[in-house]
Amino acid sequence: MPAIAAQKLQPVLSVFWREETLSARGESFTGRLYVPAEVPDNAGLVLHLHGGHFNSGSPAEGQAVATALTEAGAVVFSLSYPLAPVRRFPETLERIYAALEALARGRNRWATRGAPLYIAGEEAGGNLAAALAMMARDRGGPALAGQILFSPMLDACLGTASLRDVQAGPVGCRWADGWADYLGTPERAAHPYAAPLQATRLAGLPPALLISGQDDPMRDEAAQYADRLGQAGIAVRHVEFSAPTRWPQAYADAAEEGSCLCKSCGEIAAFYERTAPS
């Protein structure tokens, strides 16, 4: 593994992070680079996309999830991506895809040249990660070892039972507002990169790990997407934690014994092991 300037890294439990920059297509992409205290020789490199509802969130708010991804045995770049409505679909996704390409090209800067590349995200970030997997497949882009989706927002219809359980109506809720800000116009929801759950072609995508909870508004979307990936022949595992998970605080609090993120670390580590190149 390359030497990493530890004196500039900030400690979080057994993980260190520092502000980092990627350059691609004449642009600079900022974010946080997370490194485990002991970096495995075969560590993967993860592009993490923080949570929120397309119009909210930041790498700082995604620290707990990024830390869990790192503690499981990888180097993680948590990207500060443009928020809606300042940037909308597809521009937001195109910019993130450029960052993914830059990360893949320069992976030996933080890991090894042959390090497996993953994408991960929670909530809106889970949507963007799923869409990136489709884009990479369709464009012959960076080869992805896997995708890790935490409670992903995959369907703009907002019609699932798990959303009804939290009384999320078609208007006036943060999910609906986020979708409206991200899409701009309703017809964009028909594009598979915008709403991956509506995609009709899922074959050829990388292996997937989906994590949700019984009291999670995105529970049904995660379950449906896992089922559809499996039907398309994709290796997929869906973990649904028992209530109460304290969603969405479960993704904001540092992992503690028995918490969802603590349990997720083991699942993520096993996923890294299953999908690492032989």
PDB file of C-alpha atoms in Angstrom:
ATOM      1  CA  MET A   1       0.000   0.000   0.000  1.00  0.00           C
ATOM      2  CA  PRO A   2       1.210   3.556  -0.664  1.00  0.00           C
ATOM      3  CA  ALA A   3       2.322   5.651   2.271  1.00  0.00           C
ATOM      4  CA  ILE A   4      -0.406   8.044   3.451  1.00  0.00           C
ATOM      5  CA  ALA A   5       0.524  11.211   5.324  1.00  0.00           C
ATOM      6  CA  ALA A   6      -0.898  10.284   8.718  1.00  0.00           C
ATOM      7  CA  GLN A   7      -0.031  13.635  10.250  1.00  0.00           C
ATOM      8  CA  LYS A   8      -2.792  15.219   8.143  1.00  0.00           C
ATOM      9  CA  LEU A   9      -5.414  12.613   8.943  1.00  0.00           C
ATOM     10  CA  GLN A  10      -8.150  13.131  11.542  1.00  0.00           C
ATOM     11  CA  PRO A  11      -8.990  10.149  13.826  1.00  0.00           C
ATOM     12  CA  VAL A  12     -12.506   8.652  14.011  1.00  0.00           C
ATOM     13  CA  LEU A  13     -12.437   5.482  16.142  1.00  0.00           C
ATOM     14  CA  SER A  14     -10.135   3.103  14.235  1.00  0.00           C
ATOM     15  CA  VAL A  15     -10.390   5.220  11.089  1.00  0.00           C
ATOM     16  CA  PHE A  16      -8.578   8.334   9.900  1.00  0.00           C
ATOM     17  CA  TRP A  17      -9.802  10.903   7.393  1.00  0.00           C
ATOM     18  CA  ARG A  18      -8.616  14.017   5.635  1.00  0.00           C
ATOM     19  CA  GLU A  19      -9.979  16.434   3.057  1.00  0.00           C
ATOM     20  CA  GLU A  20      -9.063  15.315  -0.456  1.00  0.00           C
ATOM     21  CA  THR A  21      -9.526  16.499  -4.047  1.00  0.00           C
ATOM     22  CA  LEU A  22     -10.069  14.691  -7.347  1.00  0.00           C
ATOM     23  CA  SER A  23      -9.499  16.288 -10.751  1.00  0.00           C
ATOM     24  CA  ALA A  24     -11.520  15.223 -13.786  1.00  0.00           C
ATOM     25  CA  ARG A  25     -12.665  16.865 -17.006  1.00  0.00           C
ATOM     26  CA  GLY A  26     -11.148  20.149 -15.938  1.00  0.00           C
ATOM     27  CA  GLU A  27     -13.052  20.159 -12.641  1.00  0.00           C
ATOM     28  CA  SER A  28     -12.056  19.583  -9.033  1.00  0.00           C
ATOM     29  CA  PHE A  29     -14.148  17.309  -6.847  1.00  0.00           C
ATOM     30  CA  THR A  30     -13.744  17.629  -3.103  1.00  0.00           C
ATOM     31  CA  GLY A  31     -14.503  15.093  -0.429  1.00  0.00           C
ATOM     32  CA  ARG A  32     -13.128  13.122   2.486  1.00  0.00           C
ATOM     33  CA  LEU A  33     -10.637  10.307   2.234  1.00  0.00           C
ATOM     34  CA  TYR A  34     -11.126   7.664   4.966  1.00  0.00           C
ATOM     35  CA  VAL A  35      -8.398   5.142   5.761  1.00  0.00           C
ATOM     36  CA  PRO A  36      -8.498   2.284   8.312  1.00  0.00           C
ATOM     37  CA  ALA A  37      -5.864   2.326  11.034  1.00  0.00           C
ATOM     38  CA  GLU A  38      -4.571  -0.957   9.613  1.00  0.00           C
ATOM     39  CA  VAL A  39      -4.972  -1.060   5.831  1.00  0.00           C
ATOM     40  CA  PRO A  40      -5.334  -4.612   4.480  1.00  0.00           C
ATOM     41  CA  ASP A  41      -2.994  -5.460   1.602  1.00  0.00           C
ATOM     42  CA  ASN A  42      -5.999  -6.307  -0.575  1.00  0.00           C
ATOM     43  CA  ALA A  43      -8.112  -3.311   0.483  1.00  0.00           C
ATOM     44  CA  GLY A  44     -10.674  -2.088  -2.007  1.00  0.00           C
ATOM     45  CA  LEU A  45     -11.392   1.524  -2.902  1.00  0.00           C
ATOM     46  CA  VAL A  46     -14.935   2.811  -2.358  1.00  0.00           C
ATOM     47  CA  LEU A  47     -16.653   5.875  -3.806  1.00  0.00           C
ATOM     48  CA  HIS A  48     -19.190   6.845  -1.127  1.00  0.00           C
ATOM     49  CA  LEU A  49     -22.157   9.128  -1.812  1.00  0.00           C
ATOM     50  CA  HIS A  50     -23.696  10.618   1.312  1.00  0.00           C
ATOM     51  CA  GLY A  51     -27.373  10.482   2.235  1.00  0.00           C
ATOM     52  CA  GLY A  52     -30.124  13.065   2.187  1.00  0.00           C
ATOM     53  CA  HIS A  53     -32.895  13.613  -0.351  1.00  0.00           C
ATOM     54  CA  PHE A  54     -30.936  14.882  -3.374  1.00  0.00           C
ATOM     55  CA  ASN A  55     -31.314  18.434  -2.045  1.00  0.00           C
ATOM     56  CA  SER A  56     -29.615  17.904   1.314  1.00  0.00           C
ATOM     57  CA  GLY A  57     -26.730  16.160   3.030  1.00  0.00           C
ATOM     58  CA  SER A  58     -22.944  16.419   3.052  1.00  0.00           C
ATOM     59  CA  PRO A  59     -19.854  14.244   3.549  1.00  0.00           C
ATOM     60  CA  ALA A  60     -19.794  15.405   7.181  1.00  0.00           C
ATOM     61  CA  GLU A  61     -23.322  14.035   7.684  1.00  0.00           C
ATOM     62  CA  GLY A  62     -22.280  10.819   5.954  1.00  0.00           C
ATOM     63  CA  GLN A  63     -19.329  10.260   8.275  1.00  0.00           C
ATOM     64  CA  ALA A  64     -20.850   7.337  10.188  1.00  0.00           C
ATOM     65  CA  VAL A  65     -21.594   5.333   7.034  1.00  0.00           C
ATOM     66  CA  ALA A  66     -18.231   6.195   5.462  1.00  0.00           C
ATOM     67  CA  THR A  67     -16.530   5.099   8.681  1.00  0.00           C
ATOM     68  CA  ALA A  68     -18.406   1.774   8.651  1.00  0.00           C
ATOM     69  CA  LEU A  69     -17.375   1.165   5.039  1.00  0.00           C
ATOM     70  CA  THR A  70     -13.770   1.890   6.023  1.00  0.00           C
ATOM     71  CA  GLU A  71     -13.733  -0.183   9.216  1.00  0.00           C
ATOM     72  CA  ALA A  72     -14.941  -3.140   7.171  1.00  0.00           C
ATOM     73  CA  GLY A  73     -11.601  -3.070   5.335  1.00  0.00           C
ATOM     74  CA  ALA A  74     -11.442  -0.482   2.540  1.00  0.00           C
ATOM     75  CA  VAL A  75     -10.179   2.965   1.665  1.00  0.00           C
ATOM     76  CA  VAL A  76     -13.163   5.271   1.116  1.00  0.00           C
ATOM     77  CA  PHE A  77     -13.539   8.527  -0.794  1.00  0.00           C
ATOM     78  CA  SER A  78     -16.727  10.295   0.356  1.00  0.00           C
ATOM     79  CA  LEU A  79     -17.636  12.734  -2.412  1.00  0.00           C
ATOM     80  CA  SER A  80     -19.154  16.172  -1.981  1.00  0.00           C
ATOM     81  CA  TYR A  81     -21.531  15.982  -4.940  1.00  0.00           C
ATOM     82  CA  PRO A  82     -23.698  18.869  -6.227  1.00  0.00           C
ATOM     83  CA  LEU A  83     -27.142  19.145  -4.634  1.00  0.00           C
ATOM     84  CA  ALA A  84     -30.506  19.862  -6.240  1.00  0.00           C
ATOM     85  CA  PRO A  85     -31.989  22.139  -7.389  1.00  0.00           C
ATOM     86  CA  VAL A  86     -28.702  23.924  -8.202  1.00  0.00           C
ATOM     87  CA  ARG A  87     -27.749  20.771 -10.153  1.00  0.00           C
ATOM     88  CA  ARG A  88     -30.334  18.273 -11.375  1.00  0.00           C
ATOM     89  CA  PHE A  89     -30.564  14.957 -13.197  1.00  0.00           C
ATOM     90  CA  PRO A  90     -28.747  14.134 -15.406  1.00  0.00           C
ATOM     91  CA  GLU A  91     -26.065  16.792 -14.775  1.00  0.00           C
ATOM     92  CA  THR A  92     -25.524  15.716 -11.165  1.00  0.00           C
ATOM     93  CA  LEU A  93     -25.016  12.110 -12.210  1.00  0.00           C
ATOM     94  CA  GLU A  94     -22.654  13.008 -15.039  1.00  0.00           C
ATOM     95  CA  ARG A  95     -20.430  14.952 -12.667  1.00  0.00           C
ATOM     96  CA  ILE A  96     -20.357  12.082 -10.184  1.00  0.00           C
ATOM     97  CA  TYR A  97     -19.538   9.656 -12.993  1.00  0.00           C
ATOM     98  CA  ALA A  98     -16.567  11.849 -13.929  1.00  0.00           C
ATOM     99  CA  ALA A  99     -15.396  11.605 -10.321  1.00  0.00           C
ATOM    100  CA  LEU A 100     -15.743   7.811 -10.445  1.00  0.00           C
ATOM    101  CA  GLU A 101     -13.588   7.672 -13.584  1.00  0.00           C
ATOM    102  CA  ALA A 102     -10.960   9.870 -11.927  1.00  0.00           C
ATOM    103  CA  LEU A 103     -10.939   7.687  -8.823  1.00  0.00           C
ATOM    104  CA  ALA A 104     -10.516   4.565 -10.947  1.00  0.00           C
ATOM    105  CA  ARG A 105      -7.639   6.050 -12.955  1.00  0.00           C
ATOM    106  CA  GLY A 106      -5.762   7.189  -9.852  1.00  0.00           C
ATOM    107  CA  ARG A 107      -6.564   4.315  -7.514  1.00  0.00           C
ATOM    108  CA  ASN A 108      -2.881   3.508  -6.942  1.00  0.00           C
ATOM    109  CA  ARG A 109      -2.644   6.933  -5.276  1.00  0.00           C
ATOM    110  CA  TRP A 110      -4.593   5.570  -2.288  1.00  0.00           C
ATOM    111  CA  ALA A 111      -4.674   1.810  -2.770  1.00  0.00           C
ATOM    112  CA  THR A 112      -3.004  -0.623  -5.162  1.00  0.00           C
ATOM    113  CA  ARG A 113      -3.256  -0.432  -8.946  1.00  0.00           C
ATOM    114  CA  GLY A 114      -5.404  -3.554  -8.970  1.00  0.00           C
ATOM    115  CA  ALA A 115      -7.567  -2.644  -5.963  1.00  0.00           C
ATOM    116  CA  PRO A 116     -11.234  -3.596  -6.462  1.00  0.00           C
ATOM    117  CA  LEU A 117     -13.483  -0.571  -6.960  1.00  0.00           C
ATOM    118  CA  TYR A 118     -16.848  -0.218  -5.191  1.00  0.00           C
ATOM    119  CA  ILE A 119     -19.635   2.320  -5.083  1.00  0.00           C
ATOM    120  CA  ALA A 120     -21.795   2.903  -2.021  1.00  0.00           C
ATOM    121  CA  GLY A 121     -24.412   5.301  -0.764  1.00  0.00           C
ATOM    122  CA  GLU A 122     -27.337   5.813   1.577  1.00  0.00           C
ATOM    123  CA  GLU A 123     -30.787   7.220   0.725  1.00  0.00           C
ATOM    124  CA  ALA A 124     -30.342   9.584  -2.280  1.00  0.00           C
ATOM    125  CA  GLY A 125     -26.707   8.514  -2.383  1.00  0.00           C
ATOM    126  CA  GLY A 126     -27.921   4.929  -2.803  1.00  0.00           C
ATOM    127  CA  ASN A 127     -29.915   6.005  -5.851  1.00  0.00           C
ATOM    128  CA  LEU A 128     -26.857   7.686  -7.352  1.00  0.00           C
ATOM    129  CA  ALA A 129     -24.672   4.650  -6.629  1.00  0.00           C
ATOM    130  CA  ALA A 130     -27.158   2.302  -8.320  1.00  0.00           C
ATOM    131  CA  ALA A 131     -27.320   4.621 -11.325  1.00  0.00           C
ATOM    132  CA  LEU A 132     -23.517   4.788 -11.530  1.00  0.00           C
ATOM    133  CA  ALA A 133     -23.409   0.991 -11.740  1.00  0.00           C
ATOM    134  CA  MET A 134     -25.728   1.137 -14.764  1.00  0.00           C
ATOM    135  CA  MET A 135     -23.708   3.900 -16.400  1.00  0.00           C
ATOM    136  CA  ALA A 136     -20.425   2.042 -15.916  1.00  0.00           C
ATOM    137  CA  ARG A 137     -21.969  -1.082 -17.465  1.00  0.00           C
ATOM    138  CA  ASP A 138     -23.479   0.774 -20.423  1.00  0.00           C
ATOM    139  CA  ARG A 139     -20.427   2.908 -21.178  1.00  0.00           C
ATOM    140  CA  GLY A 140     -17.777   0.282 -20.664  1.00  0.00           C
ATOM    141  CA  GLY A 141     -16.555   2.421 -17.801  1.00  0.00           C
ATOM    142  CA  PRO A 142     -14.654   1.489 -14.643  1.00  0.00           C
ATOM    143  CA  ALA A 143     -15.058  -2.167 -13.729  1.00  0.00           C
ATOM    144  CA  LEU A 144     -16.908  -2.305 -10.424  1.00  0.00           C
ATOM    145  CA  ALA A 145     -16.455  -5.109  -7.921  1.00  0.00           C
ATOM    146  CA  GLY A 146     -19.739  -4.307  -6.187  1.00  0.00           C
ATOM    147  CA  GLN A 147     -22.370  -1.823  -5.082  1.00  0.00           C
ATOM    148  CA  ILE A 148     -23.458  -1.234  -1.477  1.00  0.00           C
ATOM    149  CA  LEU A 149     -26.833   0.463  -1.077  1.00  0.00           C
ATOM    150  CA  PHE A 150     -28.179   1.606   2.289  1.00  0.00           C
ATOM    151  CA  SER A 151     -31.934   2.365   2.242  1.00  0.00           C
ATOM    152  CA  PRO A 152     -31.709   3.620  -1.344  1.00  0.00           C
ATOM    153  CA  MET A 153     -34.297   6.014  -2.826  1.00  0.00           C
ATOM    154  CA  LEU A 154     -35.019   4.120  -6.050  1.00  0.00           C
ATOM    155  CA  ASP A 155     -38.581   5.002  -7.074  1.00  0.00           C
ATOM    156  CA  ALA A 156     -40.043   8.480  -7.536  1.00  0.00           C
ATOM    157  CA  CYS A 157     -43.615   7.130  -7.306  1.00  0.00           C
ATOM    158  CA  LEU A 158     -43.539   7.115  -3.475  1.00  0.00           C
ATOM    159  CA  GLY A 159     -46.230   4.453  -3.415  1.00  0.00           C
ATOM    160  CA  THR A 160     -44.791   1.726  -1.194  1.00  0.00           C
ATOM    161  CA  ALA A 161     -46.307   0.471   2.045  1.00  0.00           C
ATOM    162  CA  SER A 162     -43.141   1.310   3.967  1.00  0.00           C
ATOM    163  CA  LEU A 163     -43.463   4.955   2.903  1.00  0.00           C
ATOM    164  CA  ARG A 164     -47.174   4.991   3.743  1.00  0.00           C
ATOM    165  CA  ASP A 165     -46.267   3.744   7.216  1.00  0.00           C
ATOM    166  CA  VAL A 166     -44.438   7.022   7.833  1.00  0.00           C
ATOM    167  CA  GLN A 167     -47.321   8.985   6.275  1.00  0.00           C
ATOM    168  CA  ALA A 168     -45.296  10.156   3.281  1.00  0.00           C
ATOM    169  CA  GLY A 169     -47.838  11.548   0.851  1.00  0.00           C
ATOM    170  CA  PRO A 170     -47.259  12.623  -2.759  1.00  0.00           C
ATOM    171  CA  VAL A 171     -46.586  16.241  -1.757  1.00  0.00           C
ATOM    172  CA  GLY A 172     -45.274  18.101   1.256  1.00  0.00           C
ATOM    173  CA  CYS A 173     -42.802  15.464   2.419  1.00  0.00           C
ATOM    174  CA  ARG A 174     -39.030  15.542   2.257  1.00  0.00           C
ATOM    175  CA  TRP A 175     -38.828  12.598  -0.154  1.00  0.00           C
ATOM    176  CA  ALA A 176     -41.291  14.140  -2.606  1.00  0.00           C
ATOM    177  CA  ASP A 177     -39.602  17.516  -2.352  1.00  0.00           C
ATOM    178  CA  GLY A 178     -36.209  15.935  -2.925  1.00  0.00           C
ATOM    179  CA  TRP A 179     -37.369  14.031  -5.995  1.00  0.00           C
ATOM    180  CA  ALA A 180     -38.991  17.165  -7.430  1.00  0.00           C
ATOM    181  CA  ASP A 181     -35.814  19.175  -6.905  1.00  0.00           C
ATOM    182  CA  TYR A 182     -33.629  16.456  -8.436  1.00  0.00           C
ATOM    183  CA  LEU A 183     -35.744  15.657 -11.495  1.00  0.00           C
ATOM    184  CA  GLY A 184     -37.077  19.107 -12.293  1.00  0.00           C
ATOM    185  CA  THR A 185     -39.765  17.638 -14.575  1.00  0.00           C
ATOM    186  CA  PRO A 186     -41.835  14.461 -13.943  1.00  0.00           C
ATOM    187  CA  GLU A 187     -41.010  12.776 -17.254  1.00  0.00           C
ATOM    188  CA  ARG A 188     -37.368  12.400 -16.206  1.00  0.00           C
ATOM    189  CA  ALA A 189     -38.484   9.766 -13.690  1.00  0.00           C
ATOM    190  CA  ALA A 190     -38.929   7.381 -16.638  1.00  0.00           C
ATOM    191  CA  HIS A 191     -35.168   7.237 -17.213  1.00  0.00           C
ATOM    192  CA  PRO A 192     -33.578   4.161 -15.597  1.00  0.00           C
ATOM    193  CA  TYR A 193     -30.631   6.213 -14.338  1.00  0.00           C
ATOM    194  CA  ALA A 194     -33.059   8.514 -12.517  1.00  0.00           C
ATOM    195  CA  ALA A 195     -35.219   5.811 -10.910  1.00  0.00           C
ATOM    196  CA  PRO A 196     -33.267   2.509 -10.999  1.00  0.00           C
ATOM    197  CA  LEU A 197     -36.193   0.485  -9.629  1.00  0.00           C
ATOM    198  CA  GLN A 198     -38.030   1.142 -12.911  1.00  0.00           C
ATOM    199  CA  ALA A 199     -35.133  -0.083 -15.059  1.00  0.00           C
ATOM    200  CA  THR A 200     -36.029  -2.970 -17.374  1.00  0.00           C
ATOM    201  CA  ARG A 201     -32.441  -4.119 -17.973  1.00  0.00           C
ATOM    202  CA  LEU A 202     -30.476  -5.124 -14.898  1.00  0.00           C
ATOM    203  CA  ALA A 203     -28.293  -7.902 -16.311  1.00  0.00           C
ATOM    204  CA  GLY A 204     -24.584  -7.248 -16.258  1.00  0.00           C
ATOM    205  CA  LEU A 205     -24.571  -5.131 -13.101  1.00  0.00           C
ATOM    206  CA  PRO A 206     -21.993  -5.769 -10.352  1.00  0.00           C
ATOM    207  CA  PRO A 207     -22.858  -7.777  -7.216  1.00  0.00           C
ATOM    208  CA  ALA A 208     -24.970  -5.875  -4.711  1.00  0.00           C
ATOM    209  CA  LEU A 209     -25.403  -5.598  -0.965  1.00  0.00           C
ATOM    210  CA  LEU A 210     -28.591  -3.832   0.137  1.00  0.00           C
ATOM    211  CA  ILE A 211     -29.143  -2.837   3.754  1.00  0.00           C
ATOM    212  CA  SER A 212     -32.432  -1.615   5.214  1.00  0.00           C
ATOM    213  CA  GLY A 213     -34.601  -1.940   8.320  1.00  0.00           C
ATOM    214  CA  GLN A 214     -38.143  -2.979   9.170  1.00  0.00           C
ATOM    215  CA  ASP A 215     -38.994   0.597  10.179  1.00  0.00           C
ATOM    216  CA  ASP A 216     -37.170   2.145   7.220  1.00  0.00           C
ATOM    217  CA  PRO A 217     -39.310   4.119   4.704  1.00  0.00           C
ATOM    218  CA  MET A 218     -37.110   2.740   1.900  1.00  0.00           C
ATOM    219  CA  ARG A 219     -37.531  -0.853   3.098  1.00  0.00           C
ATOM    220  CA  ASP A 220     -39.847  -1.934   0.278  1.00  0.00           C
ATOM    221  CA  GLU A 221     -37.797  -0.277  -2.458  1.00  0.00           C
ATOM    222  CA  ALA A 222     -34.660  -2.041  -1.228  1.00  0.00           C
ATOM    223  CA  ALA A 223     -36.462  -5.400  -1.106  1.00  0.00           C
ATOM    224  CA  GLN A 224     -37.981  -4.969  -4.570  1.00  0.00           C
ATOM    225  CA  TYR A 225     -34.672  -3.972  -6.102  1.00  0.00           C
ATOM    226  CA  ALA A 226     -32.890  -6.909  -4.487  1.00  0.00           C
ATOM    227  CA  ASP A 227     -35.538  -9.263  -5.896  1.00  0.00           C
ATOM    228  CA  ARG A 228     -35.243  -7.790  -9.386  1.00  0.00           C
ATOM    229  CA  LEU A 229     -31.448  -7.961  -9.317  1.00  0.00           C
ATOM    230  CA  GLY A 230     -31.641 -11.607  -8.298  1.00  0.00           C
ATOM    231  CA  GLN A 231     -34.083 -12.349 -11.113  1.00  0.00           C
ATOM    232  CA  ALA A 232     -31.611 -10.750 -13.531  1.00  0.00           C
ATOM    233  CA  GLY A 233     -28.901 -13.127 -12.383  1.00  0.00           C
ATOM    234  CA  ILE A 234     -26.992 -10.650 -10.231  1.00  0.00           C
ATOM    235  CA  ALA A 235     -25.382 -11.889  -7.022  1.00  0.00           C
ATOM    236  CA  VAL A 236     -27.268  -9.940  -4.362  1.00  0.00           C
ATOM    237  CA  ARG A 237     -27.762  -9.972  -0.616  1.00  0.00           C
ATOM    238  CA  HIS A 238     -30.465  -7.936   1.118  1.00  0.00           C
ATOM    239  CA  VAL A 239     -30.129  -7.456   4.875  1.00  0.00           C
ATOM    240  CA  GLU A 240     -33.208  -6.117   6.677  1.00  0.00           C
ATOM    241  CA  PHE A 241     -32.584  -5.324  10.331  1.00  0.00           C
ATOM    242  CA  SER A 242     -35.330  -5.770  12.898  1.00  0.00           C
ATOM    243  CA  ALA A 243     -37.108  -2.736  14.289  1.00  0.00           C
ATOM    244  CA  PRO A 244     -36.460  -0.474  16.010  1.00  0.00           C
ATOM    245  CA  THR A 245     -33.464   0.684  13.997  1.00  0.00           C
ATOM    246  CA  ARG A 246     -33.915   4.377  14.898  1.00  0.00           C
ATOM    247  CA  TRP A 247     -33.944   5.275  11.211  1.00  0.00           C
ATOM    248  CA  PRO A 248     -32.703   7.724   9.949  1.00  0.00           C
ATOM    249  CA  GLN A 249     -30.527   8.335  13.017  1.00  0.00           C
ATOM    250  CA  ALA A 250     -29.103   4.863  12.473  1.00  0.00           C
ATOM    251  CA  TYR A 251     -27.029   6.271   9.619  1.00  0.00           C
ATOM    252  CA  ALA A 252     -25.920   9.356  11.511  1.00  0.00           C
ATOM    253  CA  ASP A 253     -24.690   7.874  14.786  1.00  0.00           C
ATOM    254  CA  ALA A 254     -21.292   6.238  15.125  1.00  0.00           C
ATOM    255  CA  ALA A 255     -21.455   2.453  15.137  1.00  0.00           C
ATOM    256  CA  GLU A 256     -22.012   1.057  18.625  1.00  0.00           C
ATOM    257  CA  GLU A 257     -22.328  -2.505  19.852  1.00  0.00           C
ATOM    258  CA  GLY A 258     -25.628  -3.888  18.554  1.00  0.00           C
ATOM    259  CA  SER A 259     -26.424  -0.885  16.345  1.00  0.00           C
ATOM    260  CA  CYS A 260     -27.372  -1.231  12.683  1.00  0.00           C
ATOM    261  CA  LEU A 261     -24.084   0.222  11.488  1.00  0.00           C
ATOM    262  CA  CYS A 262     -22.128  -2.058  13.808  1.00  0.00           C
ATOM    263  CA  LYS A 263     -23.964  -5.075  12.377  1.00  0.00           C
ATOM    264  CA  SER A 264     -23.520  -3.678   8.877  1.00  0.00           C
ATOM    265  CA  CYS A 265     -19.722  -3.683   9.263  1.00  0.00           C
ATOM    266  CA  GLY A 266     -19.682  -7.475   9.350  1.00  0.00           C
ATOM    267  CA  GLU A 267     -21.966  -7.694   6.320  1.00  0.00           C
ATOM    268  CA  ILE A 268     -19.814  -5.229   4.391  1.00  0.00           C
ATOM    269  CA  ALA A 269     -16.591  -7.032   5.288  1.00  0.00           C
ATOM    270  CA  ALA A 270     -18.093 -10.319   4.091  1.00  0.00           C
ATOM    271  CA  PHE A 271     -19.213  -8.598   0.873  1.00  0.00           C
ATOM    272  CA  TYR A 272     -15.693  -7.289   0.254  1.00  0.00           C
ATOM    273  CA  GLU A 273     -14.348 -10.806   0.753  1.00  0.00           C
ATOM    274  CA  ARG A 274     -16.918 -12.391  -1.600  1.00  0.00           C
ATOM    275  CA  THR A 275     -16.347  -9.893  -4.386  1.00  0.00           C
ATOM    276  CA  ALA A 276     -12.580  -9.372  -4.191  1.00  0.00           C
ATOM    277  CA  PRO A 277     -10.660 -10.568  -7.243  1.00  0.00           C
ATOM    278  CA  SER A 278      -9.297 -14.077  -6.779  1.00  0.00           C
TER     279      SER A 278
END
